[in-house]
mmCIF file of N, CA, C and O in Angstrom:
data_model
loop_
_atom_site.group_PDB
_atom_site.id
_atom_site.type_symbol
_atom_site.label_atom_id
_atom_site.label_comp_id
_atom_site.label_asym_id
_atom_site.label_seq_id
_atom_site.Cartn_x
_atom_site.Cartn_y
_atom_site.Cartn_z
ATOM 1 N N MET A 18 0.856 -1.177 -0.009
ATOM 2 C CA MET A 18 0.003 0.003 0.008
ATOM 3 C C MET A 18 0.906 1.247 0.001
ATOM 4 O O MET A 18 1.739 1.397 0.879
ATOM 5 N N ASN A 19 0.754 2.095 -0.996
ATOM 6 C CA ASN A 19 1.587 3.286 -1.121
ATOM 7 C C ASN A 19 0.978 4.547 -0.496
ATOM 8 O O ASN A 19 1.692 5.504 -0.261
ATOM 9 N N HIS A 20 -0.314 4.533 -0.260
ATOM 10 C CA HIS A 20 -1.001 5.704 0.280
ATOM 11 C C HIS A 20 -1.816 5.288 1.519
ATOM 12 O O HIS A 20 -2.197 4.130 1.660
ATOM 13 N N THR A 21 -2.063 6.301 2.346
ATOM 14 C CA THR A 21 -2.929 6.058 3.515
ATOM 15 C C THR A 21 -4.357 6.442 3.166
ATOM 16 O O THR A 21 -4.616 7.169 2.194
ATOM 17 N N LYS A 22 -5.258 6.004 4.012
ATOM 18 C CA LYS A 22 -6.669 6.325 3.851
ATOM 19 C C LYS A 22 -6.829 7.870 3.864
ATOM 20 O O LYS A 22 -7.579 8.409 3.059
ATOM 21 N N GLN A 23 -6.140 8.547 4.763
ATOM 22 C CA GLN A 23 -6.238 10.009 4.854
ATOM 23 C C GLN A 23 -5.704 10.694 3.591
ATOM 24 O O GLN A 23 -6.301 11.656 3.109
ATOM 25 N N GLN A 24 -4.599 10.204 3.053
ATOM 26 C CA GLN A 24 -4.040 10.787 1.811
ATOM 27 C C GLN A 24 -5.051 10.642 0.652
ATOM 28 O O GLN A 24 -5.239 11.556 -0.119
ATOM 29 N N ILE A 25 -5.657 9.467 0.564
ATOM 30 C CA ILE A 25 -6.642 9.216 -0.531
ATOM 31 C C ILE A 25 -7.850 10.110 -0.327
ATOM 32 O O ILE A 25 -8.371 10.676 -1.284
ATOM 33 N N ARG A 26 -8.275 10.303 0.908
ATOM 34 C CA ARG A 26 -9.424 11.176 1.173
ATOM 35 C C ARG A 26 -9.094 12.605 0.706
ATOM 36 O O ARG A 26 -9.904 13.250 0.061
ATOM 37 N N GLU A 27 -7.901 13.086 0.986
ATOM 38 C CA GLU A 27 -7.492 14.427 0.572
ATOM 39 C C GLU A 27 -7.427 14.532 -0.982
ATOM 40 O O GLU A 27 -7.839 15.542 -1.553
ATOM 41 N N ILE A 28 -6.888 13.501 -1.624
ATOM 42 C CA ILE A 28 -6.873 13.484 -3.081
ATOM 43 C C ILE A 28 -8.300 13.492 -3.619
ATOM 44 O O ILE A 28 -8.617 14.256 -4.551
ATOM 45 N N ALA A 29 -9.178 12.678 -3.033
ATOM 46 C CA ALA A 29 -10.567 12.617 -3.470
ATOM 47 C C ALA A 29 -11.262 13.987 -3.342
ATOM 48 O O ALA A 29 -12.003 14.402 -4.259
ATOM 49 N N ILE A 30 -11.016 14.661 -2.253
ATOM 50 C CA ILE A 30 -11.610 15.996 -2.051
ATOM 51 C C ILE A 30 -11.158 16.945 -3.139
ATOM 52 O O ILE A 30 -11.958 17.673 -3.726
ATOM 53 N N LYS A 31 -9.867 16.957 -3.449
ATOM 54 C CA LYS A 31 -9.342 17.812 -4.550
ATOM 55 C C LYS A 31 -10.011 17.479 -5.875
ATOM 56 O O LYS A 31 -10.483 18.364 -6.580
ATOM 57 N N VAL A 32 -10.050 16.182 -6.210
ATOM 58 C CA VAL A 32 -10.617 15.749 -7.496
ATOM 59 C C VAL A 32 -12.092 16.143 -7.556
ATOM 60 O O VAL A 32 -12.536 16.748 -8.548
ATOM 61 N N LEU A 33 -12.821 15.847 -6.506
ATOM 62 C CA LEU A 33 -14.259 16.118 -6.521
ATOM 63 C C LEU A 33 -14.577 17.603 -6.519
ATOM 64 O O LEU A 33 -15.538 18.065 -7.155
ATOM 65 N N ASN A 34 -13.749 18.402 -5.838
ATOM 66 C CA ASN A 34 -13.924 19.856 -5.872
ATOM 67 C C ASN A 34 -13.671 20.380 -7.279
ATOM 68 O O ASN A 34 -14.370 21.258 -7.772
ATOM 69 N N ASP A 35 -12.642 19.851 -7.962
ATOM 70 C CA ASP A 35 -12.357 20.266 -9.337
ATOM 71 C C ASP A 35 -13.498 19.907 -10.259
ATOM 72 O O ASP A 35 -13.914 20.697 -11.120
ATOM 73 N N ILE A 36 -14.047 18.685 -10.102
ATOM 74 C CA ILE A 36 -15.090 18.202 -11.000
ATOM 75 C C ILE A 36 -16.428 18.903 -10.742
ATOM 76 O O ILE A 36 -17.111 19.340 -11.660
ATOM 77 N N GLU A 37 -16.791 19.042 -9.456
ATOM 78 C CA GLU A 37 -18.098 19.562 -9.102
ATOM 79 C C GLU A 37 -18.097 21.051 -8.770
ATOM 80 O O GLU A 37 -19.130 21.691 -8.744
ATOM 81 N N ASN A 38 -16.943 21.614 -8.448
ATOM 82 C CA ASN A 38 -16.787 23.026 -8.128
ATOM 83 C C ASN A 38 -17.341 23.383 -6.740
ATOM 84 O O ASN A 38 -16.910 24.343 -6.163
ATOM 85 N N THR A 39 -18.352 22.695 -6.264
ATOM 86 C CA THR A 39 -18.947 23.005 -4.949
ATOM 87 C C THR A 39 -19.148 21.725 -4.160
ATOM 88 O O THR A 39 -20.159 21.544 -3.491
ATOM 89 N N PHE A 40 -18.183 20.826 -4.186
ATOM 90 C CA PHE A 40 -18.318 19.531 -3.504
ATOM 91 C C PHE A 40 -18.341 19.706 -1.997
ATOM 92 O O PHE A 40 -17.560 20.450 -1.412
ATOM 93 N N ASN A 41 -19.255 18.978 -1.353
ATOM 94 C CA ASN A 41 -19.380 18.977 0.107
ATOM 95 C C ASN A 41 -18.673 17.749 0.653
ATOM 96 O O ASN A 41 -19.062 16.613 0.339
ATOM 97 N N VAL A 42 -17.619 17.928 1.461
ATOM 98 C CA VAL A 42 -16.826 16.792 1.979
ATOM 99 C C VAL A 42 -17.656 15.804 2.786
ATOM 100 O O VAL A 42 -17.256 14.644 2.925
ATOM 101 N N ASP A 43 -18.772 16.252 3.318
ATOM 102 C CA ASP A 43 -19.633 15.350 4.085
ATOM 103 C C ASP A 43 -20.273 14.285 3.212
ATOM 104 O O ASP A 43 -20.843 13.327 3.709
ATOM 105 N N LYS A 44 -20.167 14.450 1.892
ATOM 106 C CA LYS A 44 -20.739 13.450 0.964
ATOM 107 C C LYS A 44 -19.834 12.212 0.828
ATOM 108 O O LYS A 44 -20.258 11.209 0.298
ATOM 109 N N ILE A 45 -18.576 12.304 1.316
ATOM 110 C CA ILE A 45 -17.721 11.133 1.295
ATOM 111 C C ILE A 45 -18.183 10.174 2.372
ATOM 112 O O ILE A 45 -18.178 10.481 3.553
ATOM 113 N N GLU A 46 -18.631 9.000 1.939
ATOM 114 C CA GLU A 46 -19.173 8.036 2.853
ATOM 115 C C GLU A 46 -18.119 7.049 3.397
ATOM 116 O O GLU A 46 -18.111 6.711 4.554
ATOM 117 N N ASN A 47 -17.188 6.648 2.508
ATOM 118 C CA ASN A 47 -16.203 5.659 2.882
ATOM 119 C C ASN A 47 -15.002 5.726 1.938
ATOM 120 O O ASN A 47 -15.152 6.069 0.770
ATOM 121 N N VAL A 48 -13.848 5.397 2.477
ATOM 122 C CA VAL A 48 -12.608 5.266 1.674
ATOM 123 C C VAL A 48 -12.068 3.850 1.989
ATOM 124 O O VAL A 48 -11.927 3.497 3.157
ATOM 125 N N PHE A 49 -11.842 3.084 0.966
ATOM 126 C CA PHE A 49 -11.438 1.684 1.183
ATOM 127 C C PHE A 49 -10.395 1.235 0.172
ATOM 128 O O PHE A 49 -10.376 1.685 -0.970
ATOM 129 N N TYR A 50 -9.527 0.331 0.625
ATOM 130 C CA TYR A 50 -8.453 -0.209 -0.223
ATOM 131 C C TYR A 50 -8.897 -1.474 -0.899
ATOM 132 O O TYR A 50 -9.549 -2.329 -0.327
ATOM 133 N N ILE A 51 -8.575 -1.598 -2.197
ATOM 134 C CA ILE A 51 -8.917 -2.769 -2.984
ATOM 135 C C ILE A 51 -7.602 -3.318 -3.544
ATOM 136 O O ILE A 51 -6.997 -2.717 -4.418
ATOM 137 N N GLU A 52 -7.166 -4.459 -3.025
ATOM 138 C CA GLU A 52 -5.879 -5.003 -3.426
ATOM 139 C C GLU A 52 -5.815 -5.448 -4.886
ATOM 140 O O GLU A 52 -4.808 -5.260 -5.573
ATOM 141 N N ASN A 53 -6.891 -6.013 -5.391
ATOM 142 C CA ASN A 53 -6.925 -6.540 -6.767
ATOM 143 C C ASN A 53 -8.144 -6.018 -7.512
ATOM 144 O O ASN A 53 -9.121 -6.728 -7.685
ATOM 145 N N GLU A 54 -8.052 -4.796 -7.998
ATOM 146 C CA GLU A 54 -9.148 -4.158 -8.713
ATOM 147 C C GLU A 54 -8.958 -4.298 -10.225
ATOM 148 O O GLU A 54 -7.861 -3.969 -10.720
ATOM 149 N N GLU A 55 -9.958 -4.743 -10.943
ATOM 150 C CA GLU A 55 -9.850 -4.763 -12.406
ATOM 151 C C GLU A 55 -10.154 -3.351 -12.881
ATOM 152 O O GLU A 55 -11.146 -2.735 -12.526
ATOM 153 N N ILE A 56 -9.229 -2.818 -13.692
ATOM 154 C CA ILE A 56 -9.362 -1.453 -14.206
ATOM 155 C C ILE A 56 -10.308 -1.458 -15.404
ATOM 156 O O ILE A 56 -10.139 -2.236 -16.346
ATOM 157 N N TYR A 57 -11.282 -0.544 -15.380
ATOM 158 C CA TYR A 57 -12.318 -0.525 -16.403
ATOM 159 C C TYR A 57 -12.147 0.548 -17.469
ATOM 160 O O TYR A 57 -12.910 0.582 -18.435
ATOM 161 N N GLU A 58 -11.163 1.447 -17.329
ATOM 162 C CA GLU A 58 -11.024 2.554 -18.261
ATOM 163 C C GLU A 58 -9.586 3.007 -18.339
ATOM 164 O O GLU A 58 -8.835 2.846 -17.355
ATOM 165 N N GLY A 59 -9.173 3.569 -19.447
ATOM 166 C CA GLY A 59 -7.866 4.165 -19.558
ATOM 167 C C GLY A 59 -6.790 3.199 -20.058
ATOM 168 O O GLY A 59 -7.067 2.101 -20.512
ATOM 169 N N VAL A 60 -5.530 3.632 -19.949
ATOM 170 C CA VAL A 60 -4.395 2.868 -20.489
ATOM 171 C C VAL A 60 -4.202 1.542 -19.750
ATOM 172 O O VAL A 60 -3.606 0.608 -20.301
ATOM 173 N N ASN A 61 -4.679 1.420 -18.528
ATOM 174 C CA ASN A 61 -4.526 0.188 -17.762
ATOM 175 C C ASN A 61 -5.762 -0.711 -17.806
ATOM 176 O O ASN A 61 -5.901 -1.661 -17.053
ATOM 177 N N LYS A 62 -6.664 -0.407 -18.740
ATOM 178 C CA LYS A 62 -7.915 -1.168 -18.836
ATOM 179 C C LYS A 62 -7.657 -2.661 -18.935
ATOM 180 O O LYS A 62 -6.802 -3.109 -19.678
ATOM 181 N N GLY A 63 -8.379 -3.415 -18.092
ATOM 182 C CA GLY A 63 -8.247 -4.871 -18.094
ATOM 183 C C GLY A 63 -7.202 -5.409 -17.145
ATOM 184 O O GLY A 63 -7.192 -6.608 -16.839
ATOM 185 N N LYS A 64 -6.305 -4.537 -16.661
ATOM 186 C CA LYS A 64 -5.283 -4.998 -15.717
ATOM 187 C C LYS A 64 -5.890 -5.105 -14.318
ATOM 188 O O LYS A 64 -6.877 -4.449 -13.995
ATOM 189 N N ILE A 65 -5.246 -5.908 -13.491
ATOM 190 C CA ILE A 65 -5.589 -6.011 -12.065
ATOM 191 C C ILE A 65 -4.551 -5.236 -11.300
ATOM 192 O O ILE A 65 -3.346 -5.571 -11.369
ATOM 193 N N MET A 66 -4.988 -4.213 -10.546
ATOM 194 C CA MET A 66 -4.038 -3.353 -9.841
ATOM 195 C C MET A 66 -4.604 -2.957 -8.470
ATOM 196 O O MET A 66 -5.817 -2.909 -8.297
ATOM 197 N N PRO A 67 -3.740 -2.607 -7.518
ATOM 198 C CA PRO A 67 -4.222 -2.109 -6.233
ATOM 199 C C PRO A 67 -4.757 -0.711 -6.381
ATOM 200 O O PRO A 67 -4.094 0.157 -6.988
ATOM 201 N N CYS A 68 -5.939 -0.479 -5.850
ATOM 202 C CA CYS A 68 -6.607 0.817 -5.978
ATOM 203 C C CYS A 68 -7.292 1.191 -4.644
ATOM 204 O O CYS A 68 -7.388 0.387 -3.755
ATOM 205 N N TRP A 69 -7.772 2.382 -4.622
ATOM 206 C CA TRP A 69 -8.611 2.867 -3.549
ATOM 207 C C TRP A 69 -9.995 3.217 -4.117
ATOM 208 O O TRP A 69 -10.064 3.735 -5.222
ATOM 209 N N GLY A 70 -10.999 2.913 -3.358
ATOM 210 C CA GLY A 70 -12.356 3.300 -3.724
ATOM 211 C C GLY A 70 -12.858 4.349 -2.744
ATOM 212 O O GLY A 70 -12.555 4.279 -1.546
ATOM 213 N N VAL A 71 -13.550 5.323 -3.268
ATOM 214 C CA VAL A 71 -14.144 6.323 -2.431
ATOM 215 C C VAL A 71 -15.646 6.333 -2.785
ATOM 216 O O VAL A 71 -16.027 6.561 -3.920
ATOM 217 N N SER A 72 -16.483 6.024 -1.783
ATOM 218 C CA SER A 72 -17.905 6.028 -2.014
ATOM 219 C C SER A 72 -18.436 7.413 -1.627
ATOM 220 O O SER A 72 -18.058 7.975 -0.597
ATOM 221 N N ILE A 73 -19.296 7.932 -2.489
ATOM 222 C CA ILE A 73 -19.824 9.276 -2.355
ATOM 223 C C ILE A 73 -21.335 9.212 -2.350
ATOM 224 O O ILE A 73 -21.947 8.579 -3.248
ATOM 225 N N ILE A 74 -21.946 9.837 -1.366
ATOM 226 C CA ILE A 74 -23.412 9.846 -1.287
ATOM 227 C C ILE A 74 -23.985 10.600 -2.489
ATOM 228 O O ILE A 74 -23.584 11.729 -2.758
ATOM 229 N N ALA A 75 -24.886 9.946 -3.202
ATOM 230 C CA ALA A 75 -25.523 10.559 -4.379
ATOM 231 C C ALA A 75 -27.011 10.752 -4.063
ATOM 232 O O ALA A 75 -27.461 10.471 -2.956
ATOM 233 N N ILE A 76 -27.754 11.167 -5.064
ATOM 234 C CA ILE A 76 -29.180 11.428 -4.866
ATOM 235 C C ILE A 76 -29.942 10.142 -4.535
ATOM 236 O O ILE A 76 -29.536 9.063 -4.930
ATOM 237 N N CYS A 77 -31.020 10.290 -3.809
ATOM 238 C CA CYS A 77 -31.916 9.174 -3.473
ATOM 239 C C CYS A 77 -31.198 8.027 -2.743
ATOM 240 O O CYS A 77 -31.444 6.864 -3.056
ATOM 241 N N ASP A 78 -30.295 8.348 -1.848
ATOM 242 C CA ASP A 78 -29.571 7.335 -1.076
ATOM 243 C C ASP A 78 -28.756 6.375 -1.931
ATOM 244 O O ASP A 78 -28.506 5.240 -1.521
ATOM 245 N N ASN A 79 -28.352 6.781 -3.104
ATOM 246 C CA ASN A 79 -27.476 5.974 -3.950
ATOM 247 C C ASN A 79 -26.030 6.360 -3.659
ATOM 248 O O ASN A 79 -25.760 7.298 -2.925
ATOM 249 N N ALA A 80 -25.092 5.635 -4.271
ATOM 250 C CA ALA A 80 -23.686 5.937 -4.058
ATOM 251 C C ALA A 80 -22.973 5.981 -5.436
ATOM 252 O O ALA A 80 -23.225 5.191 -6.279
ATOM 253 N N ASP A 81 -22.102 6.979 -5.560
ATOM 254 C CA ASP A 81 -21.180 7.088 -6.666
ATOM 255 C C ASP A 81 -19.815 6.608 -6.152
ATOM 256 O O ASP A 81 -19.587 6.554 -4.936
ATOM 257 N N TYR A 82 -18.896 6.256 -7.077
ATOM 258 C CA TYR A 82 -17.599 5.773 -6.676
ATOM 259 C C TYR A 82 -16.499 6.465 -7.470
ATOM 260 O O TYR A 82 -16.607 6.586 -8.680
ATOM 261 N N LEU A 83 -15.469 6.838 -6.775
ATOM 262 C CA LEU A 83 -14.258 7.380 -7.394
ATOM 263 C C LEU A 83 -13.173 6.324 -7.174
ATOM 264 O O LEU A 83 -12.977 5.851 -6.056
ATOM 265 N N THR A 84 -12.472 5.931 -8.232
ATOM 266 C CA THR A 84 -11.389 4.943 -8.117
ATOM 267 C C THR A 84 -10.071 5.648 -8.329
ATOM 268 O O THR A 84 -9.875 6.379 -9.311
ATOM 269 N N ILE A 85 -9.148 5.436 -7.369
ATOM 270 C CA ILE A 85 -7.830 6.086 -7.390
ATOM 271 C C ILE A 85 -6.763 5.006 -7.370
ATOM 272 O O ILE A 85 -6.798 4.090 -6.543
ATOM 273 N N LEU A 86 -5.807 5.092 -8.264
ATOM 274 C CA LEU A 86 -4.731 4.125 -8.353
ATOM 275 C C LEU A 86 -3.788 4.294 -7.158
ATOM 276 O O LEU A 86 -3.273 5.396 -6.887
ATOM 277 N N ASP A 87 -3.533 3.228 -6.424
ATOM 278 C CA ASP A 87 -2.670 3.304 -5.243
ATOM 279 C C ASP A 87 -1.255 3.686 -5.597
ATOM 280 O O ASP A 87 -0.619 4.488 -4.899
ATOM 281 N N GLU A 88 -0.721 3.153 -6.675
ATOM 282 C CA GLU A 88 0.678 3.388 -7.054
ATOM 283 C C GLU A 88 0.996 4.874 -7.223
ATOM 284 O O GLU A 88 2.011 5.352 -6.747
ATOM 285 N N THR A 89 0.121 5.599 -7.904
ATOM 286 C CA THR A 89 0.391 7.002 -8.233
ATOM 287 C C THR A 89 -0.458 7.988 -7.431
ATOM 288 O O THR A 89 -0.117 9.188 -7.396
ATOM 289 N N GLY A 90 -1.568 7.556 -6.878
ATOM 290 C CA GLY A 90 -2.486 8.475 -6.225
ATOM 291 C C GLY A 90 -3.322 9.277 -7.194
ATOM 292 O O GLY A 90 -3.992 10.228 -6.831
ATOM 293 N N GLU A 91 -3.292 8.875 -8.455
ATOM 294 C CA GLU A 91 -4.075 9.579 -9.469
ATOM 295 C C GLU A 91 -5.470 8.935 -9.644
ATOM 296 O O GLU A 91 -5.555 7.684 -9.607
ATOM 297 N N PRO A 92 -6.469 9.737 -9.835
ATOM 298 C CA PRO A 92 -7.824 9.176 -10.067
ATOM 299 C C PRO A 92 -7.890 8.520 -11.436
ATOM 300 O O PRO A 92 -7.303 8.983 -12.395
ATOM 301 N N LEU A 93 -8.599 7.389 -11.478
ATOM 302 C CA LEU A 93 -8.763 6.667 -12.728
ATOM 303 C C LEU A 93 -10.098 6.989 -13.383
ATOM 304 O O LEU A 93 -10.156 7.287 -14.550
ATOM 305 N N TYR A 94 -11.153 6.859 -12.588
ATOM 306 C CA TYR A 94 -12.478 7.127 -13.119
ATOM 307 C C TYR A 94 -13.503 7.333 -12.029
ATOM 308 O O TYR A 94 -13.239 7.048 -10.879
ATOM 309 N N TYR A 95 -14.625 7.863 -12.445
ATOM 310 C CA TYR A 95 -15.733 8.150 -11.565
ATOM 311 C C TYR A 95 -16.935 7.366 -12.096
ATOM 312 O O TYR A 95 -17.222 7.418 -13.279
ATOM 313 N N GLN A 96 -17.553 6.595 -11.234
ATOM 314 C CA GLN A 96 -18.702 5.776 -11.631
ATOM 315 C C GLN A 96 -19.921 6.250 -10.864
ATOM 316 O O GLN A 96 -19.927 6.229 -9.646
ATOM 317 N N ASN A 97 -20.951 6.646 -11.614
ATOM 318 C CA ASN A 97 -22.173 7.096 -10.916
ATOM 319 C C ASN A 97 -23.057 5.882 -10.581
ATOM 320 O O ASN A 97 -22.775 4.786 -11.030
ATOM 321 N N PHE A 98 -24.077 6.117 -9.808
ATOM 322 C CA PHE A 98 -24.907 5.030 -9.331
ATOM 323 C C PHE A 98 -25.645 4.322 -10.464
ATOM 324 O O PHE A 98 -26.128 3.205 -10.287
ATOM 325 N N ASN A 99 -25.696 4.913 -11.631
ATOM 326 C CA ASN A 99 -26.271 4.251 -12.816
ATOM 327 C C ASN A 99 -25.259 3.389 -13.529
ATOM 328 O O ASN A 99 -25.550 2.891 -14.625
ATOM 329 N N THR A 100 -24.103 3.218 -12.963
ATOM 330 C CA THR A 100 -22.967 2.452 -13.474
ATOM 331 C C THR A 100 -22.334 3.021 -14.753
ATOM 332 O O THR A 100 -21.659 2.304 -15.484
ATOM 333 N N ILE A 101 -22.544 4.299 -14.997
ATOM 334 C CA ILE A 101 -21.850 4.983 -16.100
ATOM 335 C C ILE A 101 -20.473 5.355 -15.598
ATOM 336 O O ILE A 101 -20.340 5.975 -14.550
ATOM 337 N N ILE A 102 -19.420 5.002 -16.356
ATOM 338 C CA ILE A 102 -18.056 5.275 -15.942
ATOM 339 C C ILE A 102 -17.545 6.453 -16.740
ATOM 340 O O ILE A 102 -17.628 6.487 -17.977
ATOM 341 N N TYR A 103 -16.987 7.424 -16.005
ATOM 342 C CA TYR A 103 -16.389 8.623 -16.629
ATOM 343 C C TYR A 103 -14.895 8.647 -16.327
ATOM 344 O O TYR A 103 -14.488 8.541 -15.181
ATOM 345 N N GLY A 104 -14.103 8.792 -17.350
ATOM 346 C CA GLY A 104 -12.642 8.911 -17.165
ATOM 347 C C GLY A 104 -12.350 10.277 -16.576
ATOM 348 O O GLY A 104 -13.115 11.220 -16.719
ATOM 349 N N ILE A 105 -11.236 10.340 -15.882
ATOM 350 C CA ILE A 105 -10.789 11.605 -15.272
ATOM 351 C C ILE A 105 -9.408 11.915 -15.803
ATOM 352 O O ILE A 105 -8.540 11.054 -15.921
ATOM 353 N N ASP A 106 -9.214 13.202 -16.136
ATOM 354 C CA ASP A 106 -7.920 13.644 -16.630
ATOM 355 C C ASP A 106 -7.547 14.927 -15.904
ATOM 356 O O ASP A 106 -8.360 15.506 -15.159
ATOM 357 N N LYS A 107 -6.334 15.399 -16.125
ATOM 358 C CA LYS A 107 -5.851 16.606 -15.463
ATOM 359 C C LYS A 107 -5.324 17.555 -16.513
ATOM 360 O O LYS A 107 -4.591 17.142 -17.427
ATOM 361 N N ASP A 108 -5.694 18.844 -16.409
ATOM 362 C CA ASP A 108 -5.196 19.826 -17.375
ATOM 363 C C ASP A 108 -3.800 20.313 -17.008
ATOM 364 O O ASP A 108 -3.219 19.867 -15.999
ATOM 365 N N ALA A 109 -3.240 21.220 -17.792
ATOM 366 C CA ALA A 109 -1.870 21.710 -17.574
ATOM 367 C C ALA A 109 -1.726 22.443 -16.243
ATOM 368 O O ALA A 109 -0.617 22.550 -15.726
ATOM 369 N N ASN A 110 -2.819 22.917 -15.713
ATOM 370 C CA ASN A 110 -2.778 23.653 -14.419
ATOM 371 C C ASN A 110 -3.002 22.719 -13.209
ATOM 372 O O ASN A 110 -3.076 23.181 -12.086
ATOM 373 N N GLY A 111 -3.143 21.419 -13.461
ATOM 374 C CA GLY A 111 -3.341 20.466 -12.395
ATOM 375 C C GLY A 111 -4.779 20.323 -11.929
ATOM 376 O O GLY A 111 -5.030 19.701 -10.901
ATOM 377 N N LYS A 112 -5.711 20.859 -12.697
ATOM 378 C CA LYS A 112 -7.129 20.738 -12.360
ATOM 379 C C LYS A 112 -7.722 19.515 -13.024
ATOM 380 O O LYS A 112 -7.543 19.294 -14.216
ATOM 381 N N TYR A 113 -8.445 18.709 -12.248
ATOM 382 C CA TYR A 113 -9.077 17.486 -12.764
ATOM 383 C C TYR A 113 -10.395 17.818 -13.450
ATOM 384 O O TYR A 113 -11.073 18.759 -13.100
ATOM 385 N N PHE A 114 -10.711 16.966 -14.455
ATOM 386 C CA PHE A 114 -11.961 17.133 -15.180
ATOM 387 C C PHE A 114 -12.419 15.782 -15.708
ATOM 388 O O PHE A 114 -11.604 14.844 -15.843
ATOM 389 N N ILE A 115 -13.708 15.678 -15.950
ATOM 390 C CA ILE A 115 -14.268 14.473 -16.566
ATOM 391 C C ILE A 115 -13.957 14.528 -18.063
ATOM 392 O O ILE A 115 -14.216 15.529 -18.708
ATOM 393 N N LYS A 116 -13.415 13.431 -18.584
ATOM 394 C CA LYS A 116 -13.106 13.409 -20.003
ATOM 395 C C LYS A 116 -14.104 12.546 -20.724
ATOM 396 O O LYS A 116 -14.744 11.673 -20.150
ATOM 397 N N ASP A 117 -14.244 12.790 -22.005
ATOM 398 C CA ASP A 117 -15.129 11.995 -22.851
ATOM 399 C C ASP A 117 -14.559 10.570 -22.934
ATOM 400 O O ASP A 117 -13.360 10.374 -23.180
ATOM 401 N N VAL A 118 -15.441 9.602 -22.762
ATOM 402 C CA VAL A 118 -14.993 8.190 -22.806
ATOM 403 C C VAL A 118 -15.522 7.547 -24.087
ATOM 404 O O VAL A 118 -16.570 7.855 -24.534
#
């Protein structure tokens, strides 16, 4: 494990603030380590890698999930409660955004 739960929480807050602009940290429900996560999007698609999951309270008591790669601490994708997966990228200024998948 390369990151702590607290480090991942801080990364998640930055990513979610960049994406949503007005993210409320109280919406983070849980941060958990996944030793063998299958990657669903991006250059590592199909690989099994250690990741962190962040569950986020969504509308109607549903949960969204942010997946962060343990090795780098970079977000991989955001999955909403409808199971739609959105890739995440970072611009030249270090701000995260949802990219077209």
